[in-house]
Amino acid sequence: MAKIPTPASDAATPPAGGPGPARRDLTDAPLIAAAHGRTPSRRPVWFMRQAGRSLPEYRRVREGIGMLESCFTPDLACEITLQPVRRHDVDAAVLFSDIVVPLKAAGVDLDIVAGRGPVMAEAVRTRAGVDALPRLLAEQVGPVAETIRLLVGELGRVPLVGFAGAPFTLASYLVEGGPSRNHEHTKALMYGEPDTWHALMGLLTDNTVTFLRAQIAAGVDAVQLFDSWAGALSLADYREYVKPHSERVFAEVAGAGIPRIHFGVGTGELLAEMADAGADVVGVDWRVPLDDAARRIGGGQAVQGNLDPAVLFADAPTVRRKAVEVIDAGERAVRAGAAGHIFNLGHGVLPDTDPDMLTRLVEWVHEY
C-alpha cells in the first residue's frame, strides 16, 4: 500500500499574523444552532453560488473584470458576497471566491475560462510535476483574508461561510488540466502510481489547511469543503485514495470550534464515509432524500440541502411544493438521528435562475 504523507510542518502552523480579531458570538444564529444540533429560531437557508451570475447587480459590478481578479480584490469580493444577503434575507453569506484561488495564489499557472471552468497551463501527471508544485503561504491569500475582515464588519448577526476545494477535486483539475467528464488521467495516476498520487494529495491537503486557517483567522463562522468530483469514485477508491486526506483537513481545523461542512455531487454512495471524515454537517445533493441520507450517515451530524436547482425554473406553486417536500424530508432526517437541517440547494444556483424566485423560496422556508 502506498505511503500517505504526514502533514508538512508549515501546514500545522497557524496563519501568519496571529489569531486574528475576536470571533463574533453567533451561537444563536440559525445556521450555527442547526449545525451544532440546537433548535434554531427559524429554519436556516442559504444557497451555494448565491453570490453570482443570477443577480443583475453582480453582473454590473463585475463587468469587464475577470473572475480571479474579482476574487483577489477585497472591496469587490466583499460587495459581491453581501449582495444576496441584502436581496434574499438568507441566513448566511458565503465568501465570494473560487476553489482554485489557493492554487493561483501559490503560483500555479491557471485561468478560469468562461463556459469551461478552471484550466491549467500544464497538466501535472508525473512525480517531477508534483514535486515542482508550490506550497501555499498564508500571506499569499492576504486579499482573501482582507475580504473576510471587511465582511465581518458589515454582516452584523449573519454568519459568513468560508470554503475550500477538497484535495481530490483540486487534484483532478491539476491532473486533467481542467474539467473532465471521465477523470481518466486522474484515475490512471491514482491506480498506477499511488505513491505519486498520495504525494500530490498530501501537498494539496497542506495548501487547503493553510487556506482554511487563513479564513478562520480572519473571522469566518463556518467552513465548507467542496469535493465536487468525488462522485466519480467508487466507495473503495474513496476510502483508499481520498478519505485520509479529507480527514486531515477537517482534523487540522477542528480546533476553531466552528461548523465544518462537507459537500460533494453524486456522492450518495459515499455519504457515510464523507460524514466519517470529520464534518459536523453533510451536504446532500438532490439525488438522495435527506431522510435516506441521514440513515446512510448513521446520525450525529446535521444535513444540508437539497432542492434540485432546476426546480427553481418551474412555476411558484411547484417550487413551493418541492421546497416543502425537502423540509419534510429534513424533519424526517432529524427524527432518524440527524443533528439538524440547513436548507440549501442540492448544488449551486444556476446562472439563469430568476433571483425573485430565490427570494420567495427563502420566505417560504422561513414561514414553514
mmCIF file of C-alpha atoms in Angstrom:
data_model
loop_
_atom_site.group_PDB
_atom_site.id
_atom_site.type_symbol
_atom_site.label_atom_id
_atom_site.label_comp_id
_atom_site.label_asym_id
_atom_site.label_seq_id
_atom_site.Cartn_x
_atom_site.Cartn_y
_atom_site.Cartn_z
ATOM 1 C CA MET A 1 0.000 0.000 0.000
ATOM 2 C CA ALA A 2 1.231 3.451 -0.857
ATOM 3 C CA LYS A 3 2.512 5.605 1.968
ATOM 4 C CA ILE A 4 0.300 8.596 2.784
ATOM 5 C CA PRO A 5 2.426 11.653 3.591
ATOM 6 C CA THR A 6 2.272 13.113 7.065
ATOM 7 C CA PRO A 7 1.474 16.815 7.430
ATOM 8 C CA ALA A 8 4.169 19.273 6.476
ATOM 9 C CA SER A 9 5.345 21.383 9.385
ATOM 10 C CA ASP A 10 4.166 24.649 7.837
ATOM 11 C CA ALA A 11 0.632 23.330 7.409
ATOM 12 C CA ALA A 12 0.362 22.740 11.140
ATOM 13 C CA THR A 13 1.341 26.328 11.922
ATOM 14 C CA PRO A 14 -1.360 28.994 12.361
ATOM 15 C CA PRO A 15 -1.505 31.590 9.586
ATOM 16 C CA ALA A 16 0.900 34.491 9.753
ATOM 17 C CA GLY A 17 -0.386 37.482 11.634
ATOM 18 C CA GLY A 18 -1.592 35.750 14.796
ATOM 19 C CA PRO A 19 -5.065 34.515 15.691
ATOM 20 C CA GLY A 20 -6.882 37.479 14.152
ATOM 21 C CA PRO A 21 -9.734 39.531 15.604
ATOM 22 C CA ALA A 22 -12.034 38.225 18.324
ATOM 23 C CA ARG A 23 -14.670 35.990 16.761
ATOM 24 C CA ARG A 24 -18.270 37.192 16.724
ATOM 25 C CA ASP A 25 -20.527 35.309 19.138
ATOM 26 C CA LEU A 26 -23.157 33.924 16.770
ATOM 27 C CA THR A 27 -24.186 30.971 18.926
ATOM 28 C CA ASP A 28 -27.868 31.739 18.397
ATOM 29 C CA ALA A 29 -27.658 32.393 14.650
ATOM 30 C CA PRO A 30 -29.967 29.820 12.976
ATOM 31 C CA LEU A 31 -27.249 28.264 10.807
ATOM 32 C CA ILE A 32 -24.806 27.846 13.704
ATOM 33 C CA ALA A 33 -27.502 26.482 16.018
ATOM 34 C CA ALA A 34 -28.688 23.906 13.470
ATOM 35 C CA ALA A 35 -25.144 22.851 12.614
ATOM 36 C CA HIS A 36 -24.381 22.226 16.293
ATOM 37 C CA GLY A 37 -27.559 20.262 16.988
ATOM 38 C CA ARG A 38 -29.515 23.004 18.753
ATOM 39 C CA THR A 39 -33.014 24.204 17.862
ATOM 40 C CA PRO A 40 -32.734 27.301 15.629
ATOM 41 C CA SER A 41 -35.090 30.263 15.881
ATOM 42 C CA ARG A 42 -36.020 29.617 12.235
ATOM 43 C CA ARG A 43 -35.001 27.035 9.680
ATOM 44 C CA PRO A 44 -31.700 28.316 8.236
ATOM 45 C CA VAL A 45 -31.402 28.671 4.487
ATOM 46 C CA TRP A 46 -28.561 29.733 2.216
ATOM 47 C CA PHE A 47 -27.554 28.763 -1.312
ATOM 48 C CA MET A 48 -24.340 27.574 -2.829
ATOM 49 C CA ARG A 49 -23.349 30.085 -5.554
ATOM 50 C CA GLN A 50 -25.889 32.566 -4.175
ATOM 51 C CA ALA A 51 -23.415 35.349 -4.977
ATOM 52 C CA GLY A 52 -23.061 35.225 -8.721
ATOM 53 C CA ARG A 53 -24.460 35.318 -12.202
ATOM 54 C CA SER A 54 -28.125 35.021 -11.245
ATOM 55 C CA LEU A 55 -28.016 38.576 -9.826
ATOM 56 C CA PRO A 56 -28.102 41.596 -12.166
ATOM 57 C CA GLU A 57 -26.209 43.650 -9.578
ATOM 58 C CA TYR A 58 -23.432 41.053 -9.682
ATOM 59 C CA ARG A 59 -23.139 41.296 -13.449
ATOM 60 C CA ARG A 60 -22.947 45.070 -13.206
ATOM 61 C CA VAL A 61 -20.125 45.245 -10.638
ATOM 62 C CA ARG A 62 -18.104 42.546 -12.386
ATOM 63 C CA GLU A 63 -18.430 43.913 -15.899
ATOM 64 C CA GLY A 64 -15.021 43.766 -17.561
ATOM 65 C CA ILE A 65 -13.330 42.209 -14.505
ATOM 66 C CA GLY A 66 -12.070 38.633 -14.622
ATOM 67 C CA MET A 67 -13.198 36.024 -12.109
ATOM 68 C CA LEU A 68 -9.832 35.549 -10.425
ATOM 69 C CA GLU A 69 -9.145 39.289 -10.367
ATOM 70 C CA SER A 70 -12.504 39.717 -8.642
ATOM 71 C CA CYS A 71 -11.595 37.111 -6.012
ATOM 72 C CA PHE A 72 -8.360 38.967 -5.175
ATOM 73 C CA THR A 73 -9.994 42.437 -4.980
ATOM 74 C CA PRO A 74 -11.277 42.777 -1.393
ATOM 75 C CA ASP A 75 -13.733 45.668 -1.856
ATOM 76 C CA LEU A 76 -15.302 43.981 -4.874
ATOM 77 C CA ALA A 77 -15.404 40.493 -3.351
ATOM 78 C CA CYS A 78 -16.970 41.964 -0.200
ATOM 79 C CA GLU A 79 -19.702 43.710 -2.197
ATOM 80 C CA ILE A 80 -20.470 40.574 -4.220
ATOM 81 C CA THR A 81 -20.688 38.471 -1.051
ATOM 82 C CA LEU A 82 -23.138 40.937 0.522
ATOM 83 C CA GLN A 83 -25.478 41.214 -2.488
ATOM 84 C CA PRO A 84 -27.555 38.050 -1.902
ATOM 85 C CA VAL A 85 -27.765 38.730 1.839
ATOM 86 C CA ARG A 86 -29.363 42.100 1.120
ATOM 87 C CA ARG A 87 -31.650 40.761 -1.593
ATOM 88 C CA HIS A 88 -32.754 37.374 -0.232
ATOM 89 C CA ASP A 89 -32.505 37.566 3.606
ATOM 90 C CA VAL A 90 -30.540 34.320 3.625
ATOM 91 C CA ASP A 91 -29.167 33.053 6.944
ATOM 92 C CA ALA A 92 -25.539 33.024 5.825
ATOM 93 C CA ALA A 93 -23.219 34.832 3.478
ATOM 94 C CA VAL A 94 -20.833 32.638 1.518
ATOM 95 C CA LEU A 95 -17.446 34.088 0.703
ATOM 96 C CA PHE A 96 -17.103 35.084 -2.948
ATOM 97 C CA SER A 97 -14.085 33.084 -4.054
ATOM 98 C CA ASP A 98 -13.246 30.002 -6.090
ATOM 99 C CA ILE A 99 -11.811 26.618 -5.223
ATOM 100 C CA VAL A 100 -8.722 27.251 -7.391
ATOM 101 C CA VAL A 101 -7.845 30.521 -5.606
ATOM 102 C CA PRO A 102 -5.205 28.860 -3.364
ATOM 103 C CA LEU A 103 -3.579 27.226 -6.410
ATOM 104 C CA LYS A 104 -3.430 30.573 -8.215
ATOM 105 C CA ALA A 105 -2.182 32.356 -5.104
ATOM 106 C CA ALA A 106 0.591 29.814 -4.608
ATOM 107 C CA GLY A 107 1.817 30.356 -8.170
ATOM 108 C CA VAL A 108 0.165 27.667 -10.310
ATOM 109 C CA ASP A 109 -0.351 28.951 -13.857
ATOM 110 C CA LEU A 110 -4.105 28.692 -14.448
ATOM 111 C CA ASP A 111 -7.107 30.674 -15.543
ATOM 112 C CA ILE A 112 -10.883 30.375 -15.246
ATOM 113 C CA VAL A 113 -12.217 30.183 -18.789
ATOM 114 C CA ALA A 114 -15.806 31.319 -19.349
ATOM 115 C CA GLY A 115 -18.043 28.394 -20.232
ATOM 116 C CA ARG A 116 -15.420 25.831 -19.283
ATOM 117 C CA GLY A 117 -14.027 26.471 -15.814
ATOM 118 C CA PRO A 118 -10.504 26.252 -14.362
ATOM 119 C CA VAL A 119 -7.857 25.436 -16.971
ATOM 120 C CA MET A 120 -4.219 24.699 -16.126
ATOM 121 C CA ALA A 121 -1.387 25.901 -18.344
ATOM 122 C CA GLU A 122 0.228 22.488 -17.862
ATOM 123 C CA ALA A 123 -1.237 19.255 -16.514
ATOM 124 C CA VAL A 124 0.532 17.546 -13.593
ATOM 125 C CA ARG A 125 0.932 13.818 -14.268
ATOM 126 C CA THR A 126 4.412 12.866 -13.043
ATOM 127 C CA ARG A 127 6.286 12.801 -9.755
ATOM 128 C CA ALA A 128 8.524 15.581 -11.037
ATOM 129 C CA GLY A 129 5.445 17.669 -11.769
ATOM 130 C CA VAL A 130 4.081 17.027 -8.274
ATOM 131 C CA ASP A 131 7.420 17.898 -6.664
ATOM 132 C CA ALA A 132 7.503 21.182 -8.589
ATOM 133 C CA LEU A 133 4.121 22.350 -7.289
ATOM 134 C CA PRO A 134 4.369 25.298 -4.874
ATOM 135 C CA ARG A 135 3.209 25.291 -1.279
ATOM 136 C CA LEU A 136 0.750 27.973 -0.261
ATOM 137 C CA LEU A 137 1.822 30.574 2.291
ATOM 138 C CA ALA A 138 -0.876 32.329 4.330
ATOM 139 C CA GLU A 139 0.286 35.761 3.209
ATOM 140 C CA GLN A 140 -0.377 34.792 -0.423
ATOM 141 C CA VAL A 141 -4.100 34.789 0.318
ATOM 142 C CA GLY A 142 -3.930 38.082 2.199
ATOM 143 C CA PRO A 143 -6.529 39.689 -0.114
ATOM 144 C CA VAL A 144 -8.999 36.924 0.768
ATOM 145 C CA ALA A 145 -8.361 37.498 4.472
ATOM 146 C CA GLU A 146 -8.921 41.217 3.951
ATOM 147 C CA THR A 147 -12.240 40.492 2.212
ATOM 148 C CA ILE A 148 -13.305 38.467 5.237
ATOM 149 C CA ARG A 149 -12.316 41.222 7.656
ATOM 150 C CA LEU A 150 -14.406 43.705 5.642
ATOM 151 C CA LEU A 151 -17.360 41.318 5.662
ATOM 152 C CA VAL A 152 -17.202 40.678 9.391
ATOM 153 C CA GLY A 153 -17.607 44.410 9.881
ATOM 154 C CA GLU A 154 -20.633 44.543 7.549
ATOM 155 C CA LEU A 155 -22.615 41.381 8.264
ATOM 156 C CA GLY A 156 -23.871 42.071 11.780
ATOM 157 C CA ARG A 157 -25.501 38.843 13.046
ATOM 158 C CA VAL A 158 -25.292 36.977 9.718
ATOM 159 C CA PRO A 159 -22.696 34.172 9.702
ATOM 160 C CA LEU A 160 -20.036 34.038 6.987
ATOM 161 C CA VAL A 161 -19.279 30.671 5.395
ATOM 162 C CA GLY A 162 -15.746 30.249 4.075
ATOM 163 C CA PHE A 163 -14.754 27.360 1.847
ATOM 164 C CA ALA A 164 -12.076 25.462 0.005
ATOM 165 C CA GLY A 165 -11.863 22.803 -2.648
ATOM 166 C CA ALA A 166 -11.144 19.332 -1.312
ATOM 167 C CA PRO A 167 -7.784 17.773 -2.217
ATOM 168 C CA PHE A 168 -9.319 15.245 -4.635
ATOM 169 C CA THR A 169 -11.206 17.838 -6.649
ATOM 170 C CA LEU A 170 -8.151 20.095 -6.869
ATOM 171 C CA ALA A 171 -6.013 17.095 -7.851
ATOM 172 C CA SER A 172 -8.442 16.256 -10.626
ATOM 173 C CA TYR A 173 -8.175 19.755 -12.117
ATOM 174 C CA LEU A 174 -4.380 19.609 -11.946
ATOM 175 C CA VAL A 175 -4.029 16.122 -13.427
ATOM 176 C CA GLU A 176 -6.673 16.529 -16.128
ATOM 177 C CA GLY A 177 -5.600 20.073 -16.940
ATOM 178 C CA GLY A 178 -9.183 21.275 -16.479
ATOM 179 C CA PRO A 179 -12.712 19.931 -16.018
ATOM 180 C CA SER A 180 -13.181 16.308 -17.011
ATOM 181 C CA ARG A 181 -16.148 14.050 -17.637
ATOM 182 C CA ASN A 182 -14.383 10.727 -17.050
ATOM 183 C CA HIS A 183 -11.296 11.651 -14.942
ATOM 184 C CA GLU A 184 -9.267 9.142 -16.917
ATOM 185 C CA HIS A 185 -5.846 10.698 -16.267
ATOM 186 C CA THR A 186 -6.689 11.193 -12.597
ATOM 187 C CA LYS A 187 -7.632 7.558 -12.131
ATOM 188 C CA ALA A 188 -4.649 6.361 -14.153
ATOM 189 C CA LEU A 189 -2.309 8.220 -11.796
ATOM 190 C CA MET A 190 -4.251 7.136 -8.728
ATOM 191 C CA TYR A 191 -4.179 3.437 -9.637
ATOM 192 C CA GLY A 192 -0.877 3.270 -11.478
ATOM 193 C CA GLU A 193 1.342 5.487 -9.299
ATOM 194 C CA PRO A 194 -0.187 5.530 -5.822
ATOM 195 C CA ASP A 195 2.924 6.993 -4.186
ATOM 196 C CA THR A 196 2.854 9.934 -6.598
ATOM 197 C CA TRP A 197 -0.881 10.258 -6.066
ATOM 198 C CA HIS A 198 -0.600 10.449 -2.289
ATOM 199 C CA ALA A 199 2.293 12.905 -2.554
ATOM 200 C CA LEU A 200 0.062 15.158 -4.679
ATOM 201 C CA MET A 201 -2.859 14.769 -2.288
ATOM 202 C CA GLY A 202 -0.620 15.455 0.702
ATOM 203 C CA LEU A 203 0.623 18.737 -0.757
ATOM 204 C CA LEU A 204 -2.907 19.808 -1.692
ATOM 205 C CA THR A 205 -4.080 18.938 1.808
ATOM 206 C CA ASP A 206 -1.360 21.170 3.256
ATOM 207 C CA ASN A 207 -2.442 24.018 0.971
ATOM 208 C CA THR A 208 -6.128 23.517 1.776
ATOM 209 C CA VAL A 209 -5.436 23.611 5.510
ATOM 210 C CA THR A 210 -3.391 26.795 5.100
ATOM 211 C CA PHE A 211 -6.179 28.416 3.077
ATOM 212 C CA LEU A 212 -8.920 27.468 5.544
ATOM 213 C CA ARG A 213 -6.865 28.534 8.547
ATOM 214 C CA ALA A 214 -6.263 31.915 6.940
ATOM 215 C CA GLN A 215 -10.030 32.299 6.505
ATOM 216 C CA ILE A 216 -10.705 31.198 10.076
ATOM 217 C CA ALA A 217 -8.117 33.600 11.475
ATOM 218 C CA ALA A 218 -9.756 36.426 9.518
ATOM 219 C CA GLY A 219 -13.161 35.647 11.007
ATOM 220 C CA VAL A 220 -15.335 33.184 9.030
ATOM 221 C CA ASP A 221 -18.022 31.488 11.115
ATOM 222 C CA ALA A 222 -18.200 28.139 9.282
ATOM 223 C CA VAL A 223 -16.244 26.393 6.542
ATOM 224 C CA GLN A 224 -17.342 24.118 3.734
ATOM 225 C CA LEU A 225 -15.117 21.631 1.931
ATOM 226 C CA PHE A 226 -16.275 21.145 -1.668
ATOM 227 C CA ASP A 227 -15.389 17.759 -3.140
ATOM 228 C CA SER A 228 -17.177 18.464 -6.380
ATOM 229 C CA TRP A 229 -15.809 15.477 -8.312
ATOM 230 C CA ALA A 230 -15.736 12.792 -5.580
ATOM 231 C CA GLY A 231 -18.887 11.266 -7.055
ATOM 232 C CA ALA A 232 -16.720 9.857 -9.861
ATOM 233 C CA LEU A 233 -15.203 7.389 -7.377
ATOM 234 C CA SER A 234 -16.243 4.006 -6.073
ATOM 235 C CA LEU A 235 -16.642 3.591 -2.334
ATOM 236 C CA ALA A 236 -13.467 1.503 -2.087
ATOM 237 C CA ASP A 237 -11.447 4.054 -4.055
ATOM 238 C CA TYR A 238 -12.752 6.922 -1.953
ATOM 239 C CA ARG A 239 -11.711 5.127 1.223
ATOM 240 C CA GLU A 240 -8.201 4.352 -0.005
ATOM 241 C CA TYR A 241 -7.210 7.339 -2.104
ATOM 242 C CA VAL A 242 -9.235 10.302 -0.825
ATOM 243 C CA LYS A 243 -10.737 9.966 2.631
ATOM 244 C CA PRO A 244 -7.460 10.044 4.632
ATOM 245 C CA HIS A 245 -6.612 13.431 3.133
ATOM 246 C CA SER A 246 -10.059 14.935 3.701
ATOM 247 C CA GLU A 247 -9.912 13.610 7.264
ATOM 248 C CA ARG A 248 -6.700 15.537 7.820
ATOM 249 C CA VAL A 249 -8.236 18.767 6.509
ATOM 250 C CA PHE A 250 -11.115 18.512 8.966
ATOM 251 C CA ALA A 251 -8.874 17.451 11.845
ATOM 252 C CA GLU A 252 -6.492 20.371 11.377
ATOM 253 C CA VAL A 253 -9.259 22.991 11.506
ATOM 254 C CA ALA A 254 -11.265 21.322 14.277
ATOM 255 C CA GLY A 255 -9.741 23.480 16.989
ATOM 256 C CA ALA A 256 -11.534 26.587 15.716
ATOM 257 C CA GLY A 257 -14.809 25.234 17.078
ATOM 258 C CA ILE A 258 -16.834 26.409 14.061
ATOM 259 C CA PRO A 259 -19.121 24.207 11.936
ATOM 260 C CA ARG A 260 -17.364 22.168 9.262
ATOM 261 C CA ILE A 261 -19.480 21.223 6.230
ATOM 262 C CA HIS A 262 -18.630 18.516 3.691
ATOM 263 C CA PHE A 263 -20.292 18.515 0.267
ATOM 264 C CA GLY A 264 -19.957 16.587 -2.967
ATOM 265 C CA VAL A 265 -22.041 15.987 -6.082
ATOM 266 C CA GLY A 266 -23.262 12.498 -6.963
ATOM 267 C CA THR A 267 -21.897 11.181 -3.678
ATOM 268 C CA GLY A 268 -24.927 9.246 -2.426
ATOM 269 C CA GLU A 269 -22.893 6.047 -2.096
ATOM 270 C CA LEU A 270 -20.133 7.914 -0.250
ATOM 271 C CA LEU A 271 -22.211 9.794 2.322
ATOM 272 C CA ALA A 272 -21.312 7.619 5.305
ATOM 273 C CA GLU A 273 -17.588 7.874 4.559
ATOM 274 C CA MET A 274 -17.786 11.616 3.897
ATOM 275 C CA ALA A 275 -19.520 12.077 7.244
ATOM 276 C CA ASP A 276 -16.931 9.900 8.953
ATOM 277 C CA ALA A 277 -14.159 12.112 7.553
ATOM 278 C CA GLY A 278 -14.937 14.603 10.299
ATOM 279 C CA ALA A 279 -17.597 17.089 9.230
ATOM 280 C CA ASP A 280 -20.292 18.483 11.523
ATOM 281 C CA VAL A 281 -22.680 18.946 8.585
ATOM 282 C CA VAL A 282 -23.006 16.761 5.493
ATOM 283 C CA GLY A 283 -24.257 18.423 2.317
ATOM 284 C CA VAL A 284 -26.518 16.215 0.198
ATOM 285 C CA ASP A 285 -27.239 16.711 -3.478
ATOM 286 C CA TRP A 286 -30.784 16.388 -4.872
ATOM 287 C CA ARG A 287 -30.443 12.722 -5.834
ATOM 288 C CA VAL A 288 -30.856 11.343 -2.289
ATOM 289 C CA PRO A 289 -33.759 12.328 0.024
ATOM 290 C CA LEU A 290 -32.477 13.861 3.247
ATOM 291 C CA ASP A 291 -34.023 11.178 5.454
ATOM 292 C CA ASP A 292 -32.353 8.466 3.368
ATOM 293 C CA ALA A 293 -29.095 10.396 3.648
ATOM 294 C CA ALA A 294 -29.443 10.562 7.441
ATOM 295 C CA ARG A 295 -29.902 6.799 7.612
ATOM 296 C CA ARG A 296 -26.861 6.220 5.406
ATOM 297 C CA ILE A 297 -24.780 8.584 7.553
ATOM 298 C CA GLY A 298 -25.937 6.927 10.724
ATOM 299 C CA GLY A 299 -26.895 10.008 12.730
ATOM 300 C CA GLY A 300 -24.953 12.552 14.705
ATOM 301 C CA GLN A 301 -24.289 15.132 12.014
ATOM 302 C CA ALA A 302 -26.627 17.766 10.617
ATOM 303 C CA VAL A 303 -27.682 17.502 6.974
ATOM 304 C CA GLN A 304 -27.724 20.313 4.438
ATOM 305 C CA GLY A 305 -29.732 20.545 1.244
ATOM 306 C CA ASN A 306 -31.196 19.618 -1.069
ATOM 307 C CA LEU A 307 -33.666 21.163 -3.517
ATOM 308 C CA ASP A 308 -32.791 20.448 -7.144
ATOM 309 C CA PRO A 309 -31.546 23.796 -8.568
ATOM 310 C CA ALA A 310 -33.527 23.130 -11.764
ATOM 311 C CA VAL A 311 -36.797 23.174 -9.800
ATOM 312 C CA LEU A 312 -36.413 26.958 -9.489
ATOM 313 C CA PHE A 313 -37.307 27.268 -13.182
ATOM 314 C CA ALA A 314 -40.828 25.910 -12.520
ATOM 315 C CA ASP A 315 -43.881 27.961 -11.526
ATOM 316 C CA ALA A 316 -44.156 29.310 -7.972
ATOM 317 C CA PRO A 317 -46.666 26.725 -6.641
ATOM 318 C CA THR A 318 -44.413 23.914 -7.875
ATOM 319 C CA VAL A 319 -41.301 25.446 -6.325
ATOM 320 C CA ARG A 320 -43.104 25.872 -3.016
ATOM 321 C CA ARG A 321 -44.425 22.296 -3.086
ATOM 322 C CA LYS A 322 -40.987 20.873 -3.828
ATOM 323 C CA ALA A 323 -39.439 23.027 -1.090
ATOM 324 C CA VAL A 324 -41.954 21.667 1.415
ATOM 325 C CA GLU A 325 -41.003 18.139 0.347
ATOM 326 C CA VAL A 326 -37.361 18.926 1.178
ATOM 327 C CA ILE A 327 -38.334 20.473 4.519
ATOM 328 C CA ASP A 328 -40.447 17.433 5.400
ATOM 329 C CA ALA A 329 -37.572 15.132 4.457
ATOM 330 C CA GLY A 330 -35.281 17.274 6.614
ATOM 331 C CA GLU A 331 -37.607 16.821 9.584
ATOM 332 C CA ARG A 332 -37.691 13.072 8.990
ATOM 333 C CA ALA A 333 -33.888 13.168 8.836
ATOM 334 C CA VAL A 334 -33.801 14.754 12.292
ATOM 335 C CA ARG A 335 -36.148 12.071 13.605
ATOM 336 C CA ALA A 336 -33.795 9.498 12.024
ATOM 337 C CA GLY A 337 -30.853 10.873 14.021
ATOM 338 C CA ALA A 338 -29.541 13.910 12.122
ATOM 339 C CA ALA A 339 -28.447 16.718 14.434
ATOM 340 C CA GLY A 340 -30.325 19.337 12.405
ATOM 341 C CA HIS A 341 -31.299 20.532 8.934
ATOM 342 C CA ILE A 342 -29.948 23.503 6.970
ATOM 343 C CA PHE A 343 -31.990 24.217 3.843
ATOM 344 C CA ASN A 344 -29.953 24.626 0.666
ATOM 345 C CA LEU A 345 -29.975 23.538 -2.934
ATOM 346 C CA GLY A 346 -28.566 20.202 -3.987
ATOM 347 C CA HIS A 347 -25.847 22.107 -5.860
ATOM 348 C CA GLY A 348 -25.186 25.710 -6.851
ATOM 349 C CA VAL A 349 -27.643 28.324 -8.113
ATOM 350 C CA LEU A 350 -27.849 28.041 -11.906
ATOM 351 C CA PRO A 351 -26.851 31.189 -13.816
ATOM 352 C CA ASP A 352 -30.271 31.843 -15.398
ATOM 353 C CA THR A 353 -32.250 31.425 -12.172
ATOM 354 C CA ASP A 354 -34.799 34.175 -11.502
ATOM 355 C CA PRO A 355 -33.492 35.927 -8.373
ATOM 356 C CA ASP A 356 -37.034 36.806 -7.335
ATOM 357 C CA MET A 357 -37.790 33.087 -7.111
ATOM 358 C CA LEU A 358 -34.840 32.660 -4.747
ATOM 359 C CA THR A 359 -36.167 35.478 -2.558
ATOM 360 C CA ARG A 360 -39.611 33.866 -2.436
ATOM 361 C CA LEU A 361 -38.075 30.495 -1.636
ATOM 362 C CA VAL A 362 -36.277 31.969 1.382
ATOM 363 C CA GLU A 363 -39.581 33.473 2.569
ATOM 364 C CA TRP A 364 -41.348 30.130 2.238
ATOM 365 C CA VAL A 365 -38.652 28.252 4.127
ATOM 366 C CA HIS A 366 -38.738 30.819 6.929
ATOM 367 C CA GLU A 367 -42.554 30.701 7.087
ATOM 368 C CA TYR A 368 -42.769 26.921 7.301
#
